Amino acid sequence: MLKIISTLVFVTTLPLAGYAQDGLPIFDGHIHYSQSVWRLISPPQAIRLLQQAGIERCLVSSTPNEGSEKLYALSPERIVPFLRPYRTRKDMLSWFNDPATLEYVKKQLDVIPYQGIGEFHLNGTDANTPVMGRIFRLARDKGLALHAHTDEAGIRNILIRAPNQVVIWAHAGFDKVPIATLQELLDDNSKLYLELSFRNDILIDSELNPHWRDLFLDHPYQFILGMDTYIPARWSLLPDYTDDARYWLNMLPEKIAKLIAHGNASRLFPVQANR
Ligand SMILES: [Zn+2]
C-alpha cells in the first residue's frame, strides 16, 4: 500500500511540461580551470566531473591560460577554449589599459585554437580605452567571440564599440540588472548572449520567475547556461548545479529548454570549428 501511495505522489508531482529532464545534455558557457583548481583537481578528474554533470561541451577560461590548454589537450572535442587577457591575476585590474595586453593576446592565440577572448573583467568606461579598441578589432578580424564580466554601463560600451560581434555577457550582469533592461538590450542586439550563472532571480519559491519566462520565450536564441567553476568547491558540486538548472529548464517548452541547455552554444561553437 505504501508503495502505491508513494508512486501516486510521484506521478502527481511530475513537471507539467512532461518531458524528461534527466540527462538533458549541457553546453556550459562558464567553466574555469584556474591554478587554484588544478592544484587539487587533475585534468582527467576535471573531465570526469564534467561528464558526471552531463556537460558534454563547455567554454573554458583560466588564469593563467595554461589551465584551459591542459584541458583542451585532453579533450579537444569537449573543450572550447577562451583566452583570458591576463598573464597573472594581478593583470585583472589594469589589462584594459596596458598595451602589453595586446601583444600577449596575439602571441597566446597561436598556442591552441582559441575561439573567444574572455572571460574578462571590466566596468563602465574601462571598455573605452585604446587598448580595448584594438582587442575588439582583433576579435572581429579573427572571428573570436567576447565573454565579458561587466556592469550595465560596461556592456553598453562594449556593444557600441564591438557592433555585430558575438558578445556573451557573463552572469547577465547579476541580479542587480533589471530584467526589463535585459529585454531592451536583447531587443537591440541580436548578437548579444546572456550567460546565466548567478542570476538567482530565475527561480522564485521554486517556480520559474514569470518575467524570466517571458524573456526566454521572447529571445530563445540568446541564452547560454553557465555554472562558473571559479573555485574548487564549485567543481565538486557541478552535478548539483546542472541538476538545479535542469529543474527550471523543465518548466519551459522543451524546444526552448534545449536551446538554453546546449543548442545556442552549439550553434555558435560547432564541433568542427573546434578542431
Ligand atoms: Zn567567471
PDB file of C-alpha atoms and ligand atoms in Angstrom:
ATOM      1  CA  MET A   1       0.000   0.000   0.000  1.00  0.00           C
ATOM      2  CA  LEU A   2       2.699   2.359   0.995  1.00  0.00           C
ATOM      3  CA  LYS A   3       4.434   1.689  -2.269  1.00  0.00           C
ATOM      4  CA  ILE A   4       1.288   2.534  -4.252  1.00  0.00           C
ATOM      5  CA  ILE A   5       0.821   5.787  -2.386  1.00  0.00           C
ATOM      6  CA  SER A   6       4.396   6.853  -2.974  1.00  0.00           C
ATOM      7  CA  THR A   7       4.039   6.031  -6.669  1.00  0.00           C
ATOM      8  CA  LEU A   8       0.903   8.142  -6.904  1.00  0.00           C
ATOM      9  CA  VAL A   9       2.621  11.028  -5.181  1.00  0.00           C
ATOM     10  CA  PHE A  10       5.497  10.767  -7.609  1.00  0.00           C
ATOM     11  CA  VAL A  11       3.187  10.742 -10.615  1.00  0.00           C
ATOM     12  CA  THR A  12       1.192  13.770  -9.485  1.00  0.00           C
ATOM     13  CA  THR A  13       4.331  15.808  -8.883  1.00  0.00           C
ATOM     14  CA  LEU A  14       5.771  15.212 -12.348  1.00  0.00           C
ATOM     15  CA  PRO A  15       6.523  18.522 -14.064  1.00  0.00           C
ATOM     16  CA  LEU A  16       3.733  19.728 -16.320  1.00  0.00           C
ATOM     17  CA  ALA A  17       5.975  20.173 -19.342  1.00  0.00           C
ATOM     18  CA  GLY A  18       6.059  16.398 -19.431  1.00  0.00           C
ATOM     19  CA  TYR A  19       9.480  15.622 -20.871  1.00  0.00           C
ATOM     20  CA  ALA A  20      12.354  14.022 -19.075  1.00  0.00           C
ATOM     21  CA  GLN A  21      14.799  16.475 -17.556  1.00  0.00           C
ATOM     22  CA  ASP A  22      17.199  13.687 -16.613  1.00  0.00           C
ATOM     23  CA  GLY A  23      20.154  13.679 -18.885  1.00  0.00           C
ATOM     24  CA  LEU A  24      19.364  16.888 -20.769  1.00  0.00           C
ATOM     25  CA  PRO A  25      22.854  17.474 -22.175  1.00  0.00           C
ATOM     26  CA  ILE A  26      24.502  20.739 -21.274  1.00  0.00           C
ATOM     27  CA  PHE A  27      26.897  23.030 -23.100  1.00  0.00           C
ATOM     28  CA  ASP A  28      28.250  25.081 -20.245  1.00  0.00           C
ATOM     29  CA  GLY A  29      29.171  28.662 -21.069  1.00  0.00           C
ATOM     30  CA  HIS A  30      31.205  29.410 -17.978  1.00  0.00           C
ATOM     31  CA  ILE A  31      33.845  26.920 -16.827  1.00  0.00           C
ATOM     32  CA  HIS A  32      37.187  27.953 -15.312  1.00  0.00           C
ATOM     33  CA  TYR A  33      40.160  25.714 -14.643  1.00  0.00           C
ATOM     34  CA  SER A  34      42.488  28.135 -12.912  1.00  0.00           C
ATOM     35  CA  GLN A  35      45.628  27.406 -10.923  1.00  0.00           C
ATOM     36  CA  SER A  36      43.804  27.218  -7.574  1.00  0.00           C
ATOM     37  CA  VAL A  37      41.691  24.414  -9.067  1.00  0.00           C
ATOM     38  CA  TRP A  38      44.292  22.420 -10.979  1.00  0.00           C
ATOM     39  CA  ARG A  39      46.381  22.098  -7.815  1.00  0.00           C
ATOM     40  CA  LEU A  40      43.534  19.997  -6.355  1.00  0.00           C
ATOM     41  CA  ILE A  41      41.712  18.543  -9.368  1.00  0.00           C
ATOM     42  CA  SER A  42      43.812  16.931 -12.102  1.00  0.00           C
ATOM     43  CA  PRO A  43      42.822  17.391 -15.765  1.00  0.00           C
ATOM     44  CA  PRO A  44      41.452  13.801 -16.013  1.00  0.00           C
ATOM     45  CA  GLN A  45      39.445  14.355 -12.813  1.00  0.00           C
ATOM     46  CA  ALA A  46      38.091  17.628 -14.211  1.00  0.00           C
ATOM     47  CA  ILE A  47      36.974  15.903 -17.405  1.00  0.00           C
ATOM     48  CA  ARG A  48      35.300  13.185 -15.322  1.00  0.00           C
ATOM     49  CA  LEU A  49      33.435  15.786 -13.261  1.00  0.00           C
ATOM     50  CA  LEU A  50      32.171  17.410 -16.450  1.00  0.00           C
ATOM     51  CA  GLN A  51      30.977  14.012 -17.702  1.00  0.00           C
ATOM     52  CA  GLN A  52      29.255  13.225 -14.401  1.00  0.00           C
ATOM     53  CA  ALA A  53      27.408  16.538 -14.563  1.00  0.00           C
ATOM     54  CA  GLY A  54      26.231  15.874 -18.126  1.00  0.00           C
ATOM     55  CA  ILE A  55      28.323  18.727 -19.500  1.00  0.00           C
ATOM     56  CA  GLU A  56      29.094  17.499 -22.986  1.00  0.00           C
ATOM     57  CA  ARG A  57      30.914  20.626 -24.092  1.00  0.00           C
ATOM     58  CA  CYS A  58      31.934  23.871 -22.396  1.00  0.00           C
ATOM     59  CA  LEU A  59      33.585  27.244 -22.791  1.00  0.00           C
ATOM     60  CA  VAL A  60      36.713  27.189 -20.633  1.00  0.00           C
ATOM     61  CA  SER A  61      38.943  30.020 -19.493  1.00  0.00           C
ATOM     62  CA  SER A  62      41.513  30.196 -16.739  1.00  0.00           C
ATOM     63  CA  THR A  63      44.209  32.236 -15.054  1.00  0.00           C
ATOM     64  CA  PRO A  64      46.796  31.560 -16.249  1.00  0.00           C
ATOM     65  CA  ASN A  65      45.645  30.258 -19.637  1.00  0.00           C
ATOM     66  CA  GLU A  66      47.699  27.103 -19.140  1.00  0.00           C
ATOM     67  CA  GLY A  67      44.654  25.615 -17.351  1.00  0.00           C
ATOM     68  CA  SER A  68      42.456  25.815 -20.458  1.00  0.00           C
ATOM     69  CA  GLU A  69      45.318  24.468 -22.554  1.00  0.00           C
ATOM     70  CA  LYS A  70      45.698  21.434 -20.238  1.00  0.00           C
ATOM     71  CA  LEU A  71      42.001  20.550 -20.551  1.00  0.00           C
ATOM     72  CA  TYR A  72      41.929  21.185 -24.288  1.00  0.00           C
ATOM     73  CA  ALA A  73      44.883  18.828 -24.820  1.00  0.00           C
ATOM     74  CA  LEU A  74      42.960  16.080 -23.048  1.00  0.00           C
ATOM     75  CA  SER A  75      39.532  16.550 -24.611  1.00  0.00           C
ATOM     76  CA  PRO A  76      39.561  18.871 -27.648  1.00  0.00           C
ATOM     77  CA  GLU A  77      36.045  17.900 -28.727  1.00  0.00           C
ATOM     78  CA  ARG A  78      34.619  18.853 -25.318  1.00  0.00           C
ATOM     79  CA  ILE A  79      36.633  21.963 -24.512  1.00  0.00           C
ATOM     80  CA  VAL A  80      36.038  25.268 -26.329  1.00  0.00           C
ATOM     81  CA  PRO A  81      38.924  27.384 -25.093  1.00  0.00           C
ATOM     82  CA  PHE A  82      38.616  31.123 -24.490  1.00  0.00           C
ATOM     83  CA  LEU A  83      41.723  33.231 -23.989  1.00  0.00           C
ATOM     84  CA  ARG A  84      41.982  35.390 -20.907  1.00  0.00           C
ATOM     85  CA  PRO A  85      43.904  38.622 -21.461  1.00  0.00           C
ATOM     86  CA  TYR A  86      45.664  38.105 -18.105  1.00  0.00           C
ATOM     87  CA  ARG A  87      49.132  36.738 -17.592  1.00  0.00           C
ATOM     88  CA  THR A  88      48.554  36.590 -13.817  1.00  0.00           C
ATOM     89  CA  ARG A  89      45.703  37.578 -11.509  1.00  0.00           C
ATOM     90  CA  LYS A  90      47.475  40.924 -10.955  1.00  0.00           C
ATOM     91  CA  ASP A  91      46.640  41.907 -14.554  1.00  0.00           C
ATOM     92  CA  MET A  92      42.912  41.861 -13.774  1.00  0.00           C
ATOM     93  CA  LEU A  93      42.854  45.481 -12.646  1.00  0.00           C
ATOM     94  CA  SER A  94      44.950  47.036 -15.407  1.00  0.00           C
ATOM     95  CA  TRP A  95      44.838  44.837 -18.517  1.00  0.00           C
ATOM     96  CA  PHE A  96      42.362  47.046 -20.428  1.00  0.00           C
ATOM     97  CA  ASN A  97      44.776  49.969 -20.174  1.00  0.00           C
ATOM     98  CA  ASP A  98      48.022  48.134 -20.749  1.00  0.00           C
ATOM     99  CA  PRO A  99      49.429  47.969 -24.312  1.00  0.00           C
ATOM    100  CA  ALA A 100      51.288  44.782 -23.292  1.00  0.00           C
ATOM    101  CA  THR A 101      47.886  43.046 -23.199  1.00  0.00           C
ATOM    102  CA  LEU A 102      47.550  43.119 -26.958  1.00  0.00           C
ATOM    103  CA  GLU A 103      50.998  41.636 -27.562  1.00  0.00           C
ATOM    104  CA  TYR A 104      50.290  38.898 -25.026  1.00  0.00           C
ATOM    105  CA  VAL A 105      46.890  38.070 -26.550  1.00  0.00           C
ATOM    106  CA  LYS A 106      48.252  37.963 -30.106  1.00  0.00           C
ATOM    107  CA  LYS A 107      51.049  35.603 -29.088  1.00  0.00           C
ATOM    108  CA  GLN A 108      48.887  33.346 -26.941  1.00  0.00           C
ATOM    109  CA  LEU A 109      46.205  32.938 -29.602  1.00  0.00           C
ATOM    110  CA  ASP A 110      48.639  30.747 -31.560  1.00  0.00           C
ATOM    111  CA  VAL A 111      49.012  28.169 -28.769  1.00  0.00           C
ATOM    112  CA  ILE A 112      45.686  26.341 -29.267  1.00  0.00           C
ATOM    113  CA  PRO A 113      42.628  27.185 -31.419  1.00  0.00           C
ATOM    114  CA  TYR A 114      41.037  29.675 -29.054  1.00  0.00           C
ATOM    115  CA  GLN A 115      37.505  30.617 -30.052  1.00  0.00           C
ATOM    116  CA  GLY A 116      36.990  33.693 -27.947  1.00  0.00           C
ATOM    117  CA  ILE A 117      38.524  36.276 -25.644  1.00  0.00           C
ATOM    118  CA  GLY A 118      37.390  36.231 -22.020  1.00  0.00           C
ATOM    119  CA  GLU A 119      36.003  35.800 -19.531  1.00  0.00           C
ATOM    120  CA  PHE A 120      37.468  39.229 -18.906  1.00  0.00           C
ATOM    121  CA  HIS A 121      36.551  41.717 -16.201  1.00  0.00           C
ATOM    122  CA  LEU A 122      35.970  45.423 -16.688  1.00  0.00           C
ATOM    123  CA  ASN A 123      33.397  48.025 -15.743  1.00  0.00           C
ATOM    124  CA  GLY A 124      31.869  51.180 -17.227  1.00  0.00           C
ATOM    125  CA  THR A 125      34.306  53.228 -19.262  1.00  0.00           C
ATOM    126  CA  ASP A 126      37.110  50.648 -18.903  1.00  0.00           C
ATOM    127  CA  ALA A 127      35.728  49.372 -22.214  1.00  0.00           C
ATOM    128  CA  ASN A 128      36.558  52.676 -23.921  1.00  0.00           C
ATOM    129  CA  THR A 129      40.360  52.613 -23.787  1.00  0.00           C
ATOM    130  CA  PRO A 130      42.505  52.477 -26.951  1.00  0.00           C
ATOM    131  CA  VAL A 131      43.759  49.033 -25.880  1.00  0.00           C
ATOM    132  CA  MET A 132      40.176  47.742 -25.796  1.00  0.00           C
ATOM    133  CA  GLY A 133      39.533  49.180 -29.243  1.00  0.00           C
ATOM    134  CA  ARG A 134      42.424  47.100 -30.543  1.00  0.00           C
ATOM    135  CA  ILE A 135      41.239  43.988 -28.671  1.00  0.00           C
ATOM    136  CA  PHE A 136      37.759  44.348 -30.204  1.00  0.00           C
ATOM    137  CA  ARG A 137      39.223  44.750 -33.710  1.00  0.00           C
ATOM    138  CA  LEU A 138      41.474  41.738 -33.230  1.00  0.00           C
ATOM    139  CA  ALA A 139      38.468  39.658 -32.112  1.00  0.00           C
ATOM    140  CA  ARG A 140      36.445  40.854 -35.098  1.00  0.00           C
ATOM    141  CA  ASP A 141      39.221  40.117 -37.609  1.00  0.00           C
ATOM    142  CA  LYS A 142      39.799  36.619 -36.215  1.00  0.00           C
ATOM    143  CA  GLY A 143      36.103  35.815 -35.701  1.00  0.00           C
ATOM    144  CA  LEU A 144      36.501  35.433 -31.934  1.00  0.00           C
ATOM    145  CA  ALA A 145      33.614  35.832 -29.504  1.00  0.00           C
ATOM    146  CA  LEU A 146      33.893  38.115 -26.478  1.00  0.00           C
ATOM    147  CA  HIS A 147      32.964  36.927 -22.975  1.00  0.00           C
ATOM    148  CA  ALA A 148      32.605  39.899 -20.637  1.00  0.00           C
ATOM    149  CA  HIS A 149      32.038  40.096 -16.908  1.00  0.00           C
ATOM    150  CA  THR A 150      30.890  43.688 -16.683  1.00  0.00           C
ATOM    151  CA  ASP A 151      28.239  46.051 -15.381  1.00  0.00           C
ATOM    152  CA  GLU A 152      25.409  47.609 -17.365  1.00  0.00           C
ATOM    153  CA  ALA A 153      27.465  50.630 -18.459  1.00  0.00           C
ATOM    154  CA  GLY A 154      30.293  48.325 -19.482  1.00  0.00           C
ATOM    155  CA  ILE A 155      28.130  46.073 -21.646  1.00  0.00           C
ATOM    156  CA  ARG A 156      26.573  49.106 -23.323  1.00  0.00           C
ATOM    157  CA  ASN A 157      30.035  50.442 -24.152  1.00  0.00           C
ATOM    158  CA  ILE A 158      31.187  47.060 -25.453  1.00  0.00           C
ATOM    159  CA  LEU A 159      28.115  46.764 -27.681  1.00  0.00           C
ATOM    160  CA  ILE A 160      28.808  50.220 -29.134  1.00  0.00           C
ATOM    161  CA  ARG A 161      32.493  49.512 -29.722  1.00  0.00           C
ATOM    162  CA  ALA A 162      32.118  45.928 -30.975  1.00  0.00           C
ATOM    163  CA  PRO A 163      28.951  46.104 -33.090  1.00  0.00           C
ATOM    164  CA  ASN A 164      27.885  42.922 -34.898  1.00  0.00           C
ATOM    165  CA  GLN A 165      30.317  40.825 -32.880  1.00  0.00           C
ATOM    166  CA  VAL A 166      29.266  37.902 -30.695  1.00  0.00           C
ATOM    167  CA  VAL A 167      29.256  39.181 -27.107  1.00  0.00           C
ATOM    168  CA  ILE A 168      28.480  36.854 -24.196  1.00  0.00           C
ATOM    169  CA  TRP A 169      27.535  38.773 -21.060  1.00  0.00           C
ATOM    170  CA  ALA A 170      28.752  36.715 -18.104  1.00  0.00           C
ATOM    171  CA  HIS A 171      26.164  36.368 -15.345  1.00  0.00           C
ATOM    172  CA  ALA A 172      23.790  38.577 -17.394  1.00  0.00           C
ATOM    173  CA  GLY A 173      25.024  41.420 -15.182  1.00  0.00           C
ATOM    174  CA  PHE A 174      23.988  39.593 -11.954  1.00  0.00           C
ATOM    175  CA  ASP A 175      20.635  40.137 -10.235  1.00  0.00           C
ATOM    176  CA  LYS A 176      21.193  43.876  -9.951  1.00  0.00           C
ATOM    177  CA  VAL A 177      20.428  44.445 -13.640  1.00  0.00           C
ATOM    178  CA  PRO A 178      16.624  44.553 -14.046  1.00  0.00           C
ATOM    179  CA  ILE A 179      15.031  42.035 -16.393  1.00  0.00           C
ATOM    180  CA  ALA A 180      13.443  44.924 -18.320  1.00  0.00           C
ATOM    181  CA  THR A 181      16.941  46.211 -19.088  1.00  0.00           C
ATOM    182  CA  LEU A 182      17.967  42.763 -20.349  1.00  0.00           C
ATOM    183  CA  GLN A 183      14.900  42.763 -22.575  1.00  0.00           C
ATOM    184  CA  GLU A 184      15.842  46.120 -24.077  1.00  0.00           C
ATOM    185  CA  LEU A 185      19.441  45.035 -24.696  1.00  0.00           C
ATOM    186  CA  LEU A 186      18.394  41.765 -26.341  1.00  0.00           C
ATOM    187  CA  ASP A 187      15.805  43.569 -28.487  1.00  0.00           C
ATOM    188  CA  ASP A 188      18.525  45.892 -29.802  1.00  0.00           C
ATOM    189  CA  ASN A 189      21.469  43.472 -30.117  1.00  0.00           C
ATOM    190  CA  SER A 190      20.896  40.183 -31.902  1.00  0.00           C
ATOM    191  CA  LYS A 191      24.473  39.016 -31.285  1.00  0.00           C
ATOM    192  CA  LEU A 192      24.313  39.558 -27.526  1.00  0.00           C
ATOM    193  CA  TYR A 193      24.051  36.360 -25.482  1.00  0.00           C
ATOM    194  CA  LEU A 194      23.219  36.228 -21.800  1.00  0.00           C
ATOM    195  CA  GLU A 195      25.098  33.647 -19.743  1.00  0.00           C
ATOM    196  CA  LEU A 196      23.006  32.787 -16.725  1.00  0.00           C
ATOM    197  CA  SER A 197      25.300  31.812 -13.825  1.00  0.00           C
ATOM    198  CA  PHE A 198      24.497  33.645 -10.566  1.00  0.00           C
ATOM    199  CA  ARG A 199      21.182  35.017 -11.857  1.00  0.00           C
ATOM    200  CA  ASN A 200      19.495  33.964  -8.656  1.00  0.00           C
ATOM    201  CA  ASP A 201      16.208  35.582  -9.632  1.00  0.00           C
ATOM    202  CA  ILE A 202      15.320  32.944 -12.258  1.00  0.00           C
ATOM    203  CA  LEU A 203      13.509  30.903  -9.603  1.00  0.00           C
ATOM    204  CA  ILE A 204      11.153  32.397  -7.047  1.00  0.00           C
ATOM    205  CA  ASP A 205       9.954  29.956  -4.363  1.00  0.00           C
ATOM    206  CA  SER A 206      10.919  27.043  -6.610  1.00  0.00           C
ATOM    207  CA  GLU A 207       8.850  28.419  -9.501  1.00  0.00           C
ATOM    208  CA  LEU A 208      10.118  29.995 -12.691  1.00  0.00           C
ATOM    209  CA  ASN A 209      10.027  33.783 -12.371  1.00  0.00           C
ATOM    210  CA  PRO A 210       7.334  34.832 -14.910  1.00  0.00           C
ATOM    211  CA  HIS A 211       9.454  37.779 -16.107  1.00  0.00           C
ATOM    212  CA  TRP A 212      12.308  35.410 -16.906  1.00  0.00           C
ATOM    213  CA  ARG A 213       9.899  33.043 -18.614  1.00  0.00           C
ATOM    214  CA  ASP A 214       8.686  35.890 -20.856  1.00  0.00           C
ATOM    215  CA  LEU A 215      12.277  36.854 -21.668  1.00  0.00           C
ATOM    216  CA  PHE A 216      13.208  33.248 -22.547  1.00  0.00           C
ATOM    217  CA  LEU A 217      10.152  32.983 -24.794  1.00  0.00           C
ATOM    218  CA  ASP A 218      10.871  36.331 -26.477  1.00  0.00           C
ATOM    219  CA  HIS A 219      14.570  35.671 -27.146  1.00  0.00           C
ATOM    220  CA  PRO A 220      15.084  31.896 -27.043  1.00  0.00           C
ATOM    221  CA  TYR A 221      18.217  32.046 -29.187  1.00  0.00           C
ATOM    222  CA  GLN A 222      20.162  34.410 -26.926  1.00  0.00           C
ATOM    223  CA  PHE A 223      20.787  32.452 -23.702  1.00  0.00           C
ATOM    224  CA  ILE A 224      23.605  30.176 -22.602  1.00  0.00           C
ATOM    225  CA  LEU A 225      23.712  28.197 -19.376  1.00  0.00           C
ATOM    226  CA  GLY A 226      26.751  28.557 -17.105  1.00  0.00           C
ATOM    227  CA  MET A 227      27.972  27.109 -13.813  1.00  0.00           C
ATOM    228  CA  ASP A 228      31.108  29.239 -13.192  1.00  0.00           C
ATOM    229  CA  THR A 229      33.660  26.922 -11.549  1.00  0.00           C
ATOM    230  CA  TYR A 230      35.874  29.691 -10.229  1.00  0.00           C
ATOM    231  CA  ILE A 231      36.782  27.782  -7.037  1.00  0.00           C
ATOM    232  CA  PRO A 232      37.444  24.057  -6.418  1.00  0.00           C
ATOM    233  CA  ALA A 233      34.217  23.595  -4.421  1.00  0.00           C
ATOM    234  CA  ARG A 234      32.148  24.541  -7.455  1.00  0.00           C
ATOM    235  CA  TRP A 235      33.819  21.760  -9.447  1.00  0.00           C
ATOM    236  CA  SER A 236      32.806  19.202  -6.822  1.00  0.00           C
ATOM    237  CA  LEU A 237      29.239  20.483  -6.880  1.00  0.00           C
ATOM    238  CA  LEU A 238      28.888  20.577 -10.675  1.00  0.00           C
ATOM    239  CA  PRO A 239      26.371  17.687 -10.833  1.00  0.00           C
ATOM    240  CA  ASP A 240      24.171  19.508  -8.286  1.00  0.00           C
ATOM    241  CA  TYR A 241      24.339  22.759 -10.242  1.00  0.00           C
ATOM    242  CA  THR A 242      23.418  21.102 -13.515  1.00  0.00           C
ATOM    243  CA  ASP A 243      20.523  19.303 -11.818  1.00  0.00           C
ATOM    244  CA  ASP A 244      19.335  22.641 -10.425  1.00  0.00           C
ATOM    245  CA  ALA A 245      19.451  24.121 -13.926  1.00  0.00           C
ATOM    246  CA  ARG A 246      17.563  21.153 -15.399  1.00  0.00           C
ATOM    247  CA  TYR A 247      14.891  21.679 -12.718  1.00  0.00           C
ATOM    248  CA  TRP A 248      13.919  25.122 -14.025  1.00  0.00           C
ATOM    249  CA  LEU A 249      14.640  24.322 -17.671  1.00  0.00           C
ATOM    250  CA  ASN A 250      11.990  21.639 -17.361  1.00  0.00           C
ATOM    251  CA  MET A 251       9.401  24.344 -16.676  1.00  0.00           C
ATOM    252  CA  LEU A 252       9.963  25.741 -20.183  1.00  0.00           C
ATOM    253  CA  PRO A 253       8.762  24.342 -23.507  1.00  0.00           C
ATOM    254  CA  GLU A 254      11.131  21.549 -24.483  1.00  0.00           C
ATOM    255  CA  LYS A 255      12.469  23.281 -27.586  1.00  0.00           C
ATOM    256  CA  ILE A 256      13.439  26.389 -25.633  1.00  0.00           C
ATOM    257  CA  ALA A 257      14.937  24.381 -22.761  1.00  0.00           C
ATOM    258  CA  LYS A 258      17.189  22.585 -25.245  1.00  0.00           C
ATOM    259  CA  LEU A 259      18.294  25.835 -26.862  1.00  0.00           C
ATOM    260  CA  ILE A 260      19.322  27.253 -23.490  1.00  0.00           C
ATOM    261  CA  ALA A 261      20.866  23.986 -22.247  1.00  0.00           C
ATOM    262  CA  HIS A 262      23.043  23.413 -25.290  1.00  0.00           C
ATOM    263  CA  GLY A 263      21.545  24.450 -28.638  1.00  0.00           C
ATOM    264  CA  ASN A 264      22.563  28.086 -28.694  1.00  0.00           C
ATOM    265  CA  ALA A 265      26.157  27.477 -27.645  1.00  0.00           C
ATOM    266  CA  SER A 266      26.452  24.534 -30.087  1.00  0.00           C
ATOM    267  CA  ARG A 267      25.290  26.798 -32.906  1.00  0.00           C
ATOM    268  CA  LEU A 268      27.906  29.417 -32.006  1.00  0.00           C
ATOM    269  CA  PHE A 269      30.721  26.912 -31.468  1.00  0.00           C
ATOM    270  CA  PRO A 270      30.179  23.889 -33.714  1.00  0.00           C
ATOM    271  CA  VAL A 271      32.432  20.912 -33.098  1.00  0.00           C
ATOM    272  CA  GLN A 272      34.184  21.107 -36.474  1.00  0.00           C
ATOM    273  CA  ALA A 273      35.452  24.619 -35.776  1.00  0.00           C
ATOM    274  CA  ASN A 274      36.954  23.372 -32.542  1.00  0.00           C
ATOM    275  CA  ARG A 275      39.481  21.029 -34.121  1.00  0.00           C
TER     276      ARG A 275
HETATM  277 ZN    ZN B   1      33.894  33.611 -14.260  1.00  0.00          ZN
END
